[in-house]
């Protein structure tokens, strides 16, 4: 499937996605909806809302082969690829 189809799928169905061409085993992306979290840094403590939490906008996260989760931004080749799979 292409990037647009994949994006709609992960947003609407809480699914994981990956590219067939990715080398990393067990690497995938997923949609994180808008939310808030307890501050864990001095800077974040300055950004809290009325409930004492830091608000964040929706984003796409990548689970790396090392097991970490990081925010992800697609490359041009990712956006134009048609080898996206969902699980």
PDB file of N, CA, C and O in Angstrom:
ATOM      1  N   UNK A   1       0.840  -1.175   0.000  1.00  0.00           N
ATOM      2  CA  UNK A   1       0.000   0.000   0.000  1.00  0.00           C
ATOM      3  C   UNK A   1       0.882   1.235   0.000  1.00  0.00           C
ATOM      4  O   UNK A   1       2.053   1.151   0.366  1.00  0.00           O
ATOM      5  N   UNK A   2       0.319   2.364  -0.394  1.00  0.00           N
ATOM      6  CA  UNK A   2       1.116   3.593  -0.424  1.00  0.00           C
ATOM      7  C   UNK A   2       1.054   4.303   0.936  1.00  0.00           C
ATOM      8  O   UNK A   2       0.329   3.894   1.846  1.00  0.00           O
ATOM      9  N   UNK A   3       1.821   5.380   1.077  1.00  0.00           N
ATOM     10  CA  UNK A   3       1.946   6.084   2.351  1.00  0.00           C
ATOM     11  C   UNK A   3       0.611   6.631   2.846  1.00  0.00           C
ATOM     12  O   UNK A   3       0.273   6.504   4.020  1.00  0.00           O
ATOM     13  N   UNK A   4      -0.160   7.240   1.953  1.00  0.00           N
ATOM     14  CA  UNK A   4      -1.450   7.806   2.346  1.00  0.00           C
ATOM     15  C   UNK A   4      -2.404   6.753   2.870  1.00  0.00           C
ATOM     16  O   UNK A   4      -3.079   6.967   3.885  1.00  0.00           O
ATOM     17  N   UNK A   5      -2.484   5.610   2.194  1.00  0.00           N
ATOM     18  CA  UNK A   5      -3.341   4.519   2.665  1.00  0.00           C
ATOM     19  C   UNK A   5      -2.880   4.013   4.028  1.00  0.00           C
ATOM     20  O   UNK A   5      -3.688   3.792   4.923  1.00  0.00           O
ATOM     21  N   UNK A   6      -1.569   3.837   4.154  1.00  0.00           N
ATOM     22  CA  UNK A   6      -1.013   3.352   5.418  1.00  0.00           C
ATOM     23  C   UNK A   6      -1.320   4.327   6.542  1.00  0.00           C
ATOM     24  O   UNK A   6      -1.739   3.932   7.632  1.00  0.00           O
ATOM     25  N   UNK A   7      -1.139   5.619   6.295  1.00  0.00           N
ATOM     26  CA  UNK A   7      -1.370   6.619   7.327  1.00  0.00           C
ATOM     27  C   UNK A   7      -2.823   6.599   7.811  1.00  0.00           C
ATOM     28  O   UNK A   7      -3.097   6.616   9.013  1.00  0.00           O
ATOM     29  N   UNK A   8      -3.760   6.535   6.886  1.00  0.00           N
ATOM     30  CA  UNK A   8      -5.173   6.447   7.267  1.00  0.00           C
ATOM     31  C   UNK A   8      -5.430   5.184   8.091  1.00  0.00           C
ATOM     32  O   UNK A   8      -6.154   5.215   9.085  1.00  0.00           O
ATOM     33  N   UNK A   9      -4.821   4.088   7.695  1.00  0.00           N
ATOM     34  CA  UNK A   9      -5.030   2.809   8.364  1.00  0.00           C
ATOM     35  C   UNK A   9      -4.534   2.852   9.812  1.00  0.00           C
ATOM     36  O   UNK A   9      -5.235   2.428  10.728  1.00  0.00           O
ATOM     37  N   UNK A  10      -3.310   3.375  10.030  1.00  0.00           N
ATOM     38  CA  UNK A  10      -2.780   3.377  11.400  1.00  0.00           C
ATOM     39  C   UNK A  10      -3.511   4.383  12.285  1.00  0.00           C
ATOM     40  O   UNK A  10      -3.667   4.154  13.481  1.00  0.00           O
ATOM     41  N   UNK A  11      -3.984   5.484  11.709  1.00  0.00           N
ATOM     42  CA  UNK A  11      -4.718   6.470  12.502  1.00  0.00           C
ATOM     43  C   UNK A  11      -6.099   5.957  12.901  1.00  0.00           C
ATOM     44  O   UNK A  11      -6.539   6.168  14.029  1.00  0.00           O
ATOM     45  N   UNK A  12      -6.793   5.292  12.003  1.00  0.00           N
ATOM     46  CA  UNK A  12      -8.164   4.867  12.258  1.00  0.00           C
ATOM     47  C   UNK A  12      -8.265   3.529  12.976  1.00  0.00           C
ATOM     48  O   UNK A  12      -9.269   3.246  13.624  1.00  0.00           O
ATOM     49  N   UNK A  13      -7.243   2.701  12.870  1.00  0.00           N
ATOM     50  CA  UNK A  13      -7.351   1.334  13.376  1.00  0.00           C
ATOM     51  C   UNK A  13      -6.316   0.956  14.431  1.00  0.00           C
ATOM     52  O   UNK A  13      -6.225  -0.212  14.811  1.00  0.00           O
ATOM     53  N   UNK A  14      -5.531   1.914  14.912  1.00  0.00           N
ATOM     54  CA  UNK A  14      -4.504   1.644  15.926  1.00  0.00           C
ATOM     55  C   UNK A  14      -3.614   0.461  15.534  1.00  0.00           C
ATOM     56  O   UNK A  14      -3.400  -0.454  16.324  1.00  0.00           O
ATOM     57  N   UNK A  15      -3.118   0.484  14.318  1.00  0.00           N
ATOM     58  CA  UNK A  15      -2.263  -0.587  13.808  1.00  0.00           C
ATOM     59  C   UNK A  15      -0.814  -0.136  13.723  1.00  0.00           C
ATOM     60  O   UNK A  15      -0.512   1.050  13.720  1.00  0.00           O
ATOM     61  N   UNK A  16       0.091  -1.105  13.631  1.00  0.00           N
ATOM     62  CA  UNK A  16       1.510  -0.866  13.387  1.00  0.00           C
ATOM     63  C   UNK A  16       1.729  -0.927  11.883  1.00  0.00           C
ATOM     64  O   UNK A  16       0.982  -1.612  11.174  1.00  0.00           O
ATOM     65  N   UNK A  17       2.767  -0.245  11.399  1.00  0.00           N
ATOM     66  CA  UNK A  17       3.096  -0.296   9.969  1.00  0.00           C
ATOM     67  C   UNK A  17       4.608  -0.365   9.805  1.00  0.00           C
ATOM     68  O   UNK A  17       5.363   0.062  10.675  1.00  0.00           O
ATOM     69  N   UNK A  18       5.017  -0.918   8.679  1.00  0.00           N
ATOM     70  CA  UNK A  18       6.433  -1.004   8.350  1.00  0.00           C
ATOM     71  C   UNK A  18       6.573  -1.097   6.839  1.00  0.00           C
ATOM     72  O   UNK A  18       5.599  -1.360   6.134  1.00  0.00           O
ATOM     73  N   UNK A  19       7.786  -0.866   6.370  1.00  0.00           N
ATOM     74  CA  UNK A  19       8.055  -1.020   4.941  1.00  0.00           C
ATOM     75  C   UNK A  19       8.727  -2.355   4.704  1.00  0.00           C
ATOM     76  O   UNK A  19       9.596  -2.770   5.474  1.00  0.00           O
ATOM     77  N   UNK A  20       8.338  -3.017   3.644  1.00  0.00           N
ATOM     78  CA  UNK A  20       8.977  -4.290   3.305  1.00  0.00           C
ATOM     79  C   UNK A  20      10.471  -4.103   3.090  1.00  0.00           C
ATOM     80  O   UNK A  20      11.244  -4.993   3.378  1.00  0.00           O
ATOM     81  N   UNK A  21      10.879  -2.919   2.616  1.00  0.00           N
ATOM     82  CA  UNK A  21      12.277  -2.650   2.340  1.00  0.00           C
ATOM     83  C   UNK A  21      13.123  -2.322   3.560  1.00  0.00           C
ATOM     84  O   UNK A  21      14.337  -2.177   3.453  1.00  0.00           O
ATOM     85  N   UNK A  22      12.504  -2.173   4.742  1.00  0.00           N
ATOM     86  CA  UNK A  22      13.279  -1.858   5.941  1.00  0.00           C
ATOM     87  C   UNK A  22      14.111  -3.058   6.352  1.00  0.00           C
ATOM     88  O   UNK A  22      13.625  -4.194   6.383  1.00  0.00           O
ATOM     89  N   UNK A  23      15.354  -2.796   6.706  1.00  0.00           N
ATOM     90  CA  UNK A  23      16.265  -3.863   7.111  1.00  0.00           C
ATOM     91  C   UNK A  23      16.038  -4.308   8.551  1.00  0.00           C
ATOM     92  O   UNK A  23      16.324  -5.440   8.900  1.00  0.00           O
ATOM     93  N   UNK A  24      15.576  -3.422   9.394  1.00  0.00           N
ATOM     94  CA  UNK A  24      15.441  -3.724  10.815  1.00  0.00           C
ATOM     95  C   UNK A  24      14.323  -4.694  11.121  1.00  0.00           C
ATOM     96  O   UNK A  24      13.173  -4.459  10.771  1.00  0.00           O
ATOM     97  N   UNK A  25      14.673  -5.790  11.775  1.00  0.00           N
ATOM     98  CA  UNK A  25      13.668  -6.753  12.195  1.00  0.00           C
ATOM     99  C   UNK A  25      12.906  -6.182  13.391  1.00  0.00           C
ATOM    100  O   UNK A  25      13.492  -5.577  14.275  1.00  0.00           O
ATOM    101  N   UNK A  26      11.606  -6.379  13.408  1.00  0.00           N
ATOM    102  CA  UNK A  26      10.747  -5.892  14.497  1.00  0.00           C
ATOM    103  C   UNK A  26      10.747  -4.374  14.618  1.00  0.00           C
ATOM    104  O   UNK A  26      10.478  -3.839  15.682  1.00  0.00           O
ATOM    105  N   UNK A  27      11.056  -3.664  13.553  1.00  0.00           N
ATOM    106  CA  UNK A  27      10.978  -2.204  13.520  1.00  0.00           C
ATOM    107  C   UNK A  27       9.645  -1.828  12.897  1.00  0.00           C
ATOM    108  O   UNK A  27       9.249  -2.400  11.888  1.00  0.00           O
ATOM    109  N   UNK A  28       8.936  -0.870  13.513  1.00  0.00           N
ATOM    110  CA  UNK A  28       7.650  -0.451  12.968  1.00  0.00           C
ATOM    111  C   UNK A  28       7.329   0.953  13.448  1.00  0.00           C
ATOM    112  O   UNK A  28       7.960   1.473  14.365  1.00  0.00           O
ATOM    113  N   UNK A  29       6.329   1.560  12.812  1.00  0.00           N
ATOM    114  CA  UNK A  29       5.820   2.868  13.231  1.00  0.00           C
ATOM    115  C   UNK A  29       4.384   2.695  13.706  1.00  0.00           C
ATOM    116  O   UNK A  29       3.719   1.710  13.378  1.00  0.00           O
ATOM    117  N   UNK A  30       3.929   3.684  14.481  1.00  0.00           N
ATOM    118  CA  UNK A  30       2.532   3.700  14.911  1.00  0.00           C
ATOM    119  C   UNK A  30       2.131   5.125  15.237  1.00  0.00           C
ATOM    120  O   UNK A  30       2.978   5.979  15.505  1.00  0.00           O
ATOM    121  N   UNK A  31       0.830   5.364  15.216  1.00  0.00           N
ATOM    122  CA  UNK A  31       0.257   6.690  15.462  1.00  0.00           C
ATOM    123  C   UNK A  31       0.050   6.896  16.957  1.00  0.00           C
ATOM    124  O   UNK A  31      -0.492   6.030  17.648  1.00  0.00           O
ATOM    125  N   UNK A  32       0.478   8.054  17.456  1.00  0.00           N
ATOM    126  CA  UNK A  32       0.268   8.437  18.854  1.00  0.00           C
ATOM    127  C   UNK A  32      -0.688   9.633  18.857  1.00  0.00           C
ATOM    128  O   UNK A  32      -0.326  10.703  18.363  1.00  0.00           O
ATOM    129  N   UNK A  33      -1.904   9.463  19.386  1.00  0.00           N
ATOM    130  CA  UNK A  33      -2.854  10.575  19.388  1.00  0.00           C
ATOM    131  C   UNK A  33      -2.460  11.656  20.390  1.00  0.00           C
ATOM    132  O   UNK A  33      -1.634  11.432  21.276  1.00  0.00           O
ATOM    133  N   UNK A  34      -3.063  12.814  20.246  1.00  0.00           N
ATOM    134  CA  UNK A  34      -2.841  13.938  21.156  1.00  0.00           C
ATOM    135  C   UNK A  34      -3.050  13.491  22.596  1.00  0.00           C
ATOM    136  O   UNK A  34      -3.904  12.673  22.889  1.00  0.00           O
ATOM    137  N   UNK A  35      -2.245  14.025  23.487  1.00  0.00           N
ATOM    138  CA  UNK A  35      -2.381  13.667  24.896  1.00  0.00           C
ATOM    139  C   UNK A  35      -1.547  14.566  25.785  1.00  0.00           C
ATOM    140  O   UNK A  35      -1.198  15.690  25.407  1.00  0.00           O
ATOM    141  N   UNK A  36      -1.216  14.072  26.969  1.00  0.00           N
ATOM    142  CA  UNK A  36      -0.387  14.821  27.909  1.00  0.00           C
ATOM    143  C   UNK A  36       0.385  13.833  28.771  1.00  0.00           C
ATOM    144  O   UNK A  36       0.007  12.669  28.892  1.00  0.00           O
ATOM    145  N   UNK A  37       1.471  14.322  29.356  1.00  0.00           N
ATOM    146  CA  UNK A  37       2.313  13.462  30.186  1.00  0.00           C
ATOM    147  C   UNK A  37       2.840  14.235  31.387  1.00  0.00           C
ATOM    148  O   UNK A  37       2.872  15.464  31.396  1.00  0.00           O
ATOM    149  N   UNK A  38       3.244  13.487  32.400  1.00  0.00           N
ATOM    150  CA  UNK A  38       3.837  14.075  33.585  1.00  0.00           C
ATOM    151  C   UNK A  38       5.230  14.579  33.225  1.00  0.00           C
ATOM    152  O   UNK A  38       5.998  13.865  32.578  1.00  0.00           O
ATOM    153  N   UNK A  39       5.586  15.810  33.590  1.00  0.00           N
ATOM    154  CA  UNK A  39       6.897  16.342  33.213  1.00  0.00           C
ATOM    155  C   UNK A  39       8.036  15.526  33.826  1.00  0.00           C
ATOM    156  O   UNK A  39       7.931  15.073  34.965  1.00  0.00           O
ATOM    157  N   UNK A  40       9.088  15.339  33.045  1.00  0.00           N
ATOM    158  CA  UNK A  40      10.236  14.554  33.522  1.00  0.00           C
ATOM    159  C   UNK A  40      11.547  15.329  33.385  1.00  0.00           C
ATOM    160  O   UNK A  40      12.620  14.755  33.580  1.00  0.00           O
ATOM    161  N   UNK A  41      11.479  16.605  33.031  1.00  0.00           N
ATOM    162  CA  UNK A  41      12.668  17.460  32.965  1.00  0.00           C
ATOM    163  C   UNK A  41      12.330  18.823  33.572  1.00  0.00           C
ATOM    164  O   UNK A  41      11.155  19.180  33.712  1.00  0.00           O
ATOM    165  N   UNK A  42      13.346  19.577  33.899  1.00  0.00           N
ATOM    166  CA  UNK A  42      13.136  20.924  34.454  1.00  0.00           C
ATOM    167  C   UNK A  42      12.411  21.823  33.450  1.00  0.00           C
ATOM    168  O   UNK A  42      11.546  22.611  33.823  1.00  0.00           O
ATOM    169  N   UNK A  43      12.774  21.699  32.190  1.00  0.00           N
ATOM    170  CA  UNK A  43      12.115  22.517  31.163  1.00  0.00           C
ATOM    171  C   UNK A  43      10.639  22.145  31.064  1.00  0.00           C
ATOM    172  O   UNK A  43       9.772  23.014  31.020  1.00  0.00           O
ATOM    173  N   UNK A  44      10.342  20.860  31.026  1.00  0.00           N
ATOM    174  CA  UNK A  44       8.946  20.419  30.920  1.00  0.00           C
ATOM    175  C   UNK A  44       8.127  20.895  32.111  1.00  0.00           C
ATOM    176  O   UNK A  44       6.931  21.171  31.973  1.00  0.00           O
ATOM    177  N   UNK A  45       8.746  20.998  33.279  1.00  0.00           N
ATOM    178  CA  UNK A  45       8.031  21.488  34.463  1.00  0.00           C
ATOM    179  C   UNK A  45       7.507  22.911  34.253  1.00  0.00           C
ATOM    180  O   UNK A  45       6.526  23.312  34.863  1.00  0.00           O
ATOM    181  N   UNK A  46       8.141  23.658  33.375  1.00  0.00           N
ATOM    182  CA  UNK A  46       7.720  25.031  33.072  1.00  0.00           C
ATOM    183  C   UNK A  46       6.587  25.075  32.044  1.00  0.00           C
ATOM    184  O   UNK A  46       6.044  26.141  31.773  1.00  0.00           O
ATOM    185  N   UNK A  47       6.245  23.942  31.468  1.00  0.00           N
ATOM    186  CA  UNK A  47       5.265  23.885  30.383  1.00  0.00           C
ATOM    187  C   UNK A  47       3.951  23.223  30.773  1.00  0.00           C
ATOM    188  O   UNK A  47       3.127  22.942  29.906  1.00  0.00           O
ATOM    189  N   UNK A  48       3.741  22.978  32.050  1.00  0.00           N
ATOM    190  CA  UNK A  48       2.572  22.211  32.475  1.00  0.00           C
ATOM    191  C   UNK A  48       1.268  22.993  32.304  1.00  0.00           C
ATOM    192  O   UNK A  48       1.248  24.218  32.352  1.00  0.00           O
ATOM    193  N   UNK A  49       0.199  22.237  32.121  1.00  0.00           N
ATOM    194  CA  UNK A  49      -1.147  22.816  32.039  1.00  0.00           C
ATOM    195  C   UNK A  49      -1.750  22.894  33.451  1.00  0.00           C
ATOM    196  O   UNK A  49      -1.056  22.647  34.445  1.00  0.00           O
ATOM    197  N   UNK A  50      -3.043  23.182  33.565  1.00  0.00           N
ATOM    198  CA  UNK A  50      -3.709  23.325  34.863  1.00  0.00           C
ATOM    199  C   UNK A  50      -3.685  22.036  35.685  1.00  0.00           C
ATOM    200  O   UNK A  50      -3.768  22.060  36.910  1.00  0.00           O
ATOM    201  N   UNK A  51      -3.588  20.899  35.015  1.00  0.00           N
ATOM    202  CA  UNK A  51      -3.552  19.608  35.700  1.00  0.00           C
ATOM    203  C   UNK A  51      -2.122  19.162  36.044  1.00  0.00           C
ATOM    204  O   UNK A  51      -1.909  18.063  36.542  1.00  0.00           O
ATOM    205  N   UNK A  52      -1.132  20.011  35.738  1.00  0.00           N
ATOM    206  CA  UNK A  52       0.256  19.669  36.022  1.00  0.00           C
ATOM    207  C   UNK A  52       0.889  18.751  34.990  1.00  0.00           C
ATOM    208  O   UNK A  52       1.919  18.133  35.247  1.00  0.00           O
ATOM    209  N   UNK A  53       0.276  18.654  33.811  1.00  0.00           N
ATOM    210  CA  UNK A  53       0.771  17.788  32.737  1.00  0.00           C
ATOM    211  C   UNK A  53       1.227  18.627  31.550  1.00  0.00           C
ATOM    212  O   UNK A  53       0.757  19.744  31.352  1.00  0.00           O
ATOM    213  N   UNK A  54       2.085  18.061  30.719  1.00  0.00           N
ATOM    214  CA  UNK A  54       2.562  18.717  29.498  1.00  0.00           C
ATOM    215  C   UNK A  54       1.737  18.181  28.329  1.00  0.00           C
ATOM    216  O   UNK A  54       1.692  16.973  28.097  1.00  0.00           O
ATOM    217  N   UNK A  55       1.075  19.073  27.613  1.00  0.00           N
ATOM    218  CA  UNK A  55       0.280  18.679  26.441  1.00  0.00           C
ATOM    219  C   UNK A  55       1.198  18.429  25.246  1.00  0.00           C
ATOM    220  O   UNK A  55       2.217  19.091  25.088  1.00  0.00           O
ATOM    221  N   UNK A  56       0.837  17.461  24.407  1.00  0.00           N
ATOM    222  CA  UNK A  56       1.560  17.228  23.161  1.00  0.00           C
ATOM    223  C   UNK A  56       0.581  16.963  22.025  1.00  0.00           C
ATOM    224  O   UNK A  56      -0.540  16.519  22.245  1.00  0.00           O
ATOM    225  N   UNK A  57       1.035  17.265  20.822  1.00  0.00           N
ATOM    226  CA  UNK A  57       0.241  17.064  19.609  1.00  0.00           C
ATOM    227  C   UNK A  57       0.420  15.629  19.113  1.00  0.00           C
ATOM    228  O   UNK A  57       1.374  14.949  19.495  1.00  0.00           O
ATOM    229  N   UNK A  58      -0.483  15.156  18.240  1.00  0.00           N
ATOM    230  CA  UNK A  58      -0.318  13.812  17.683  1.00  0.00           C
ATOM    231  C   UNK A  58       0.982  13.712  16.884  1.00  0.00           C
ATOM    232  O   UNK A  58       1.455  14.712  16.332  1.00  0.00           O
ATOM    233  N   UNK A  59       1.540  12.517  16.843  1.00  0.00           N
ATOM    234  CA  UNK A  59       2.759  12.272  16.069  1.00  0.00           C
ATOM    235  C   UNK A  59       2.861  10.799  15.706  1.00  0.00           C
ATOM    236  O   UNK A  59       2.053   9.989  16.170  1.00  0.00           O
ATOM    237  N   UNK A  60       3.842  10.471  14.889  1.00  0.00           N
ATOM    238  CA  UNK A  60       4.115   9.080  14.542  1.00  0.00           C
ATOM    239  C   UNK A  60       5.379   8.669  15.284  1.00  0.00           C
ATOM    240  O   UNK A  60       6.377   9.385  15.268  1.00  0.00           O
ATOM    241  N   UNK A  61       5.319   7.526  15.944  1.00  0.00           N
ATOM    242  CA  UNK A  61       6.460   6.996  16.691  1.00  0.00           C
ATOM    243  C   UNK A  61       7.060   5.813  15.942  1.00  0.00           C
ATOM    244  O   UNK A  61       6.355   5.084  15.239  1.00  0.00           O
ATOM    245  N   UNK A  62       8.365   5.631  16.112  1.00  0.00           N
ATOM    246  CA  UNK A  62       9.098   4.500  15.532  1.00  0.00           C
ATOM    247  C   UNK A  62       9.619   3.636  16.665  1.00  0.00           C
ATOM    248  O   UNK A  62      10.269   4.137  17.587  1.00  0.00           O
ATOM    249  N   UNK A  63       9.333   2.347  16.622  1.00  0.00           N
ATOM    250  CA  UNK A  63       9.936   1.392  17.539  1.00  0.00           C
ATOM    251  C   UNK A  63      11.170   0.872  16.811  1.00  0.00           C
ATOM    252  O   UNK A  63      11.069   0.263  15.760  1.00  0.00           O
ATOM    253  N   UNK A  64      12.344   1.167  17.351  1.00  0.00           N
ATOM    254  CA  UNK A  64      13.595   0.823  16.683  1.00  0.00           C
ATOM    255  C   UNK A  64      13.960  -0.641  16.909  1.00  0.00           C
ATOM    256  O   UNK A  64      13.396  -1.308  17.780  1.00  0.00           O
ATOM    257  N   UNK A  65      14.941  -1.115  16.154  1.00  0.00           N
ATOM    258  CA  UNK A  65      15.417  -2.492  16.335  1.00  0.00           C
ATOM    259  C   UNK A  65      16.076  -2.670  17.696  1.00  0.00           C
ATOM    260  O   UNK A  65      16.138  -3.777  18.218  1.00  0.00           O
ATOM    261  N   UNK A  66      16.544  -1.584  18.297  1.00  0.00           N
ATOM    262  CA  UNK A  66      17.140  -1.649  19.633  1.00  0.00           C
ATOM    263  C   UNK A  66      16.078  -1.690  20.738  1.00  0.00           C
ATOM    264  O   UNK A  66      16.399  -1.874  21.900  1.00  0.00           O
ATOM    265  N   UNK A  67      14.809  -1.485  20.362  1.00  0.00           N
ATOM    266  CA  UNK A  67      13.726  -1.541  21.329  1.00  0.00           C
ATOM    267  C   UNK A  67      13.304  -0.190  21.881  1.00  0.00           C
ATOM    268  O   UNK A  67      12.421  -0.118  22.722  1.00  0.00           O
ATOM    269  N   UNK A  68      13.922   0.886  21.415  1.00  0.00           N
ATOM    270  CA  UNK A  68      13.555   2.234  21.847  1.00  0.00           C
ATOM    271  C   UNK A  68      12.384   2.754  21.028  1.00  0.00           C
ATOM    272  O   UNK A  68      12.165   2.325  19.897  1.00  0.00           O
ATOM    273  N   UNK A  69      11.667   3.720  21.576  1.00  0.00           N
ATOM    274  CA  UNK A  69      10.599   4.398  20.841  1.00  0.00           C
ATOM    275  C   UNK A  69      10.998   5.851  20.698  1.00  0.00           C
ATOM    276  O   UNK A  69      11.349   6.504  21.684  1.00  0.00           O
ATOM    277  N   UNK A  70      10.979   6.354  19.453  1.00  0.00           N
ATOM    278  CA  UNK A  70      11.366   7.731  19.161  1.00  0.00           C
ATOM    279  C   UNK A  70      10.355   8.348  18.199  1.00  0.00           C
ATOM    280  O   UNK A  70       9.696   7.632  17.435  1.00  0.00           O
ATOM    281  N   UNK A  71      10.196   9.681  18.222  1.00  0.00           N
ATOM    282  CA  UNK A  71       9.362  10.324  17.205  1.00  0.00           C
ATOM    283  C   UNK A  71       9.964  10.053  15.825  1.00  0.00           C
ATOM    284  O   UNK A  71      11.185   9.960  15.680  1.00  0.00           O
ATOM    285  N   UNK A  72       9.101   9.947  14.818  1.00  0.00           N
ATOM    286  CA  UNK A  72       9.564   9.593  13.472  1.00  0.00           C
ATOM    287  C   UNK A  72       9.038  10.582  12.451  1.00  0.00           C
ATOM    288  O   UNK A  72       7.872  11.005  12.503  1.00  0.00           O
ATOM    289  N   UNK A  73       9.905  10.954  11.529  1.00  0.00           N
ATOM    290  CA  UNK A  73       9.540  11.780  10.387  1.00  0.00           C
ATOM    291  C   UNK A  73       9.897  11.000   9.121  1.00  0.00           C
ATOM    292  O   UNK A  73      11.040  10.553   8.990  1.00  0.00           O
ATOM    293  N   UNK A  74       8.963  10.831   8.203  1.00  0.00           N
ATOM    294  CA  UNK A  74       9.259  10.061   6.997  1.00  0.00           C
ATOM    295  C   UNK A  74      10.209  10.801   6.054  1.00  0.00           C
ATOM    296  O   UNK A  74      10.197  12.026   5.988  1.00  0.00           O
ATOM    297  N   UNK A  75      11.008  10.020   5.352  1.00  0.00           N
ATOM    298  CA  UNK A  75      11.840  10.573   4.285  1.00  0.00           C
ATOM    299  C   UNK A  75      10.988  10.678   3.015  1.00  0.00           C
ATOM    300  O   UNK A  75       9.877  10.143   2.955  1.00  0.00           O
ATOM    301  N   UNK A  76      11.506  11.336   2.009  1.00  0.00           N
ATOM    302  CA  UNK A  76      10.801  11.417   0.720  1.00  0.00           C
ATOM    303  C   UNK A  76      10.594  10.017   0.151  1.00  0.00           C
ATOM    304  O   UNK A  76       9.511   9.701  -0.358  1.00  0.00           O
ATOM    305  N   UNK A  77      11.594   9.156   0.279  1.00  0.00           N
ATOM    306  CA  UNK A  77      11.434   7.796  -0.242  1.00  0.00           C
ATOM    307  C   UNK A  77      10.355   7.030   0.526  1.00  0.00           C
ATOM    308  O   UNK A  77       9.635   6.221  -0.066  1.00  0.00           O
ATOM    309  N   UNK A  78      10.207   7.281   1.833  1.00  0.00           N
ATOM    310  CA  UNK A  78       9.122   6.651   2.596  1.00  0.00           C
ATOM    311  C   UNK A  78       7.758   7.133   2.106  1.00  0.00           C
ATOM    312  O   UNK A  78       6.833   6.348   1.944  1.00  0.00           O
ATOM    313  N   UNK A  79       7.637   8.438   1.861  1.00  0.00           N
ATOM    314  CA  UNK A  79       6.364   9.012   1.417  1.00  0.00           C
ATOM    315  C   UNK A  79       5.974   8.492   0.036  1.00  0.00           C
ATOM    316  O   UNK A  79       4.794   8.253  -0.238  1.00  0.00           O
ATOM    317  N   UNK A  80       6.949   8.297  -0.836  1.00  0.00           N
ATOM    318  CA  UNK A  80       6.658   7.845  -2.200  1.00  0.00           C
ATOM    319  C   UNK A  80       6.614   6.324  -2.348  1.00  0.00           C
ATOM    320  O   UNK A  80       6.193   5.815  -3.391  1.00  0.00           O
ATOM    321  N   UNK A  81       7.005   5.600  -1.330  1.00  0.00           N
ATOM    322  CA  UNK A  81       7.053   4.133  -1.390  1.00  0.00           C
ATOM    323  C   UNK A  81       5.657   3.525  -1.463  1.00  0.00           C
ATOM    324  O   UNK A  81       4.684   4.093  -0.963  1.00  0.00           O
ATOM    325  N   UNK A  82       5.587   2.360  -2.078  1.00  0.00           N
ATOM    326  CA  UNK A  82       4.334   1.619  -2.181  1.00  0.00           C
ATOM    327  C   UNK A  82       4.477   0.224  -1.585  1.00  0.00           C
ATOM    328  O   UNK A  82       3.715  -0.687  -1.916  1.00  0.00           O
ATOM    329  N   UNK A  83       5.454   0.064  -0.688  1.00  0.00           N
ATOM    330  CA  UNK A  83       5.676  -1.241  -0.049  1.00  0.00           C
ATOM    331  C   UNK A  83       5.311  -1.236   1.431  1.00  0.00           C
ATOM    332  O   UNK A  83       5.817  -2.025   2.212  1.00  0.00           O
ATOM    333  N   UNK A  84       4.382  -0.359   1.831  1.00  0.00           N
ATOM    334  CA  UNK A  84       3.957  -0.289   3.218  1.00  0.00           C
ATOM    335  C   UNK A  84       3.066  -1.473   3.562  1.00  0.00           C
ATOM    336  O   UNK A  84       2.219  -1.879   2.771  1.00  0.00           O
ATOM    337  N   UNK A  85       3.270  -2.013   4.769  1.00  0.00           N
ATOM    338  CA  UNK A  85       2.485  -3.136   5.269  1.00  0.00           C
ATOM    339  C   UNK A  85       1.947  -2.733   6.645  1.00  0.00           C
ATOM    340  O   UNK A  85       2.587  -1.976   7.366  1.00  0.00           O
ATOM    341  N   UNK A  86       0.780  -3.231   7.009  1.00  0.00           N
ATOM    342  CA  UNK A  86       0.233  -3.000   8.344  1.00  0.00           C
ATOM    343  C   UNK A  86       0.087  -4.325   9.063  1.00  0.00           C
ATOM    344  O   UNK A  86      -0.083  -5.368   8.444  1.00  0.00           O
ATOM    345  N   UNK A  87       0.177  -4.254  10.383  1.00  0.00           N
ATOM    346  CA  UNK A  87       0.012  -5.463  11.193  1.00  0.00           C
ATOM    347  C   UNK A  87      -0.783  -5.162  12.441  1.00  0.00           C
ATOM    348  O   UNK A  87      -0.908  -4.059  12.856  1.00  0.00           O
TER     349      UNK A  87
END
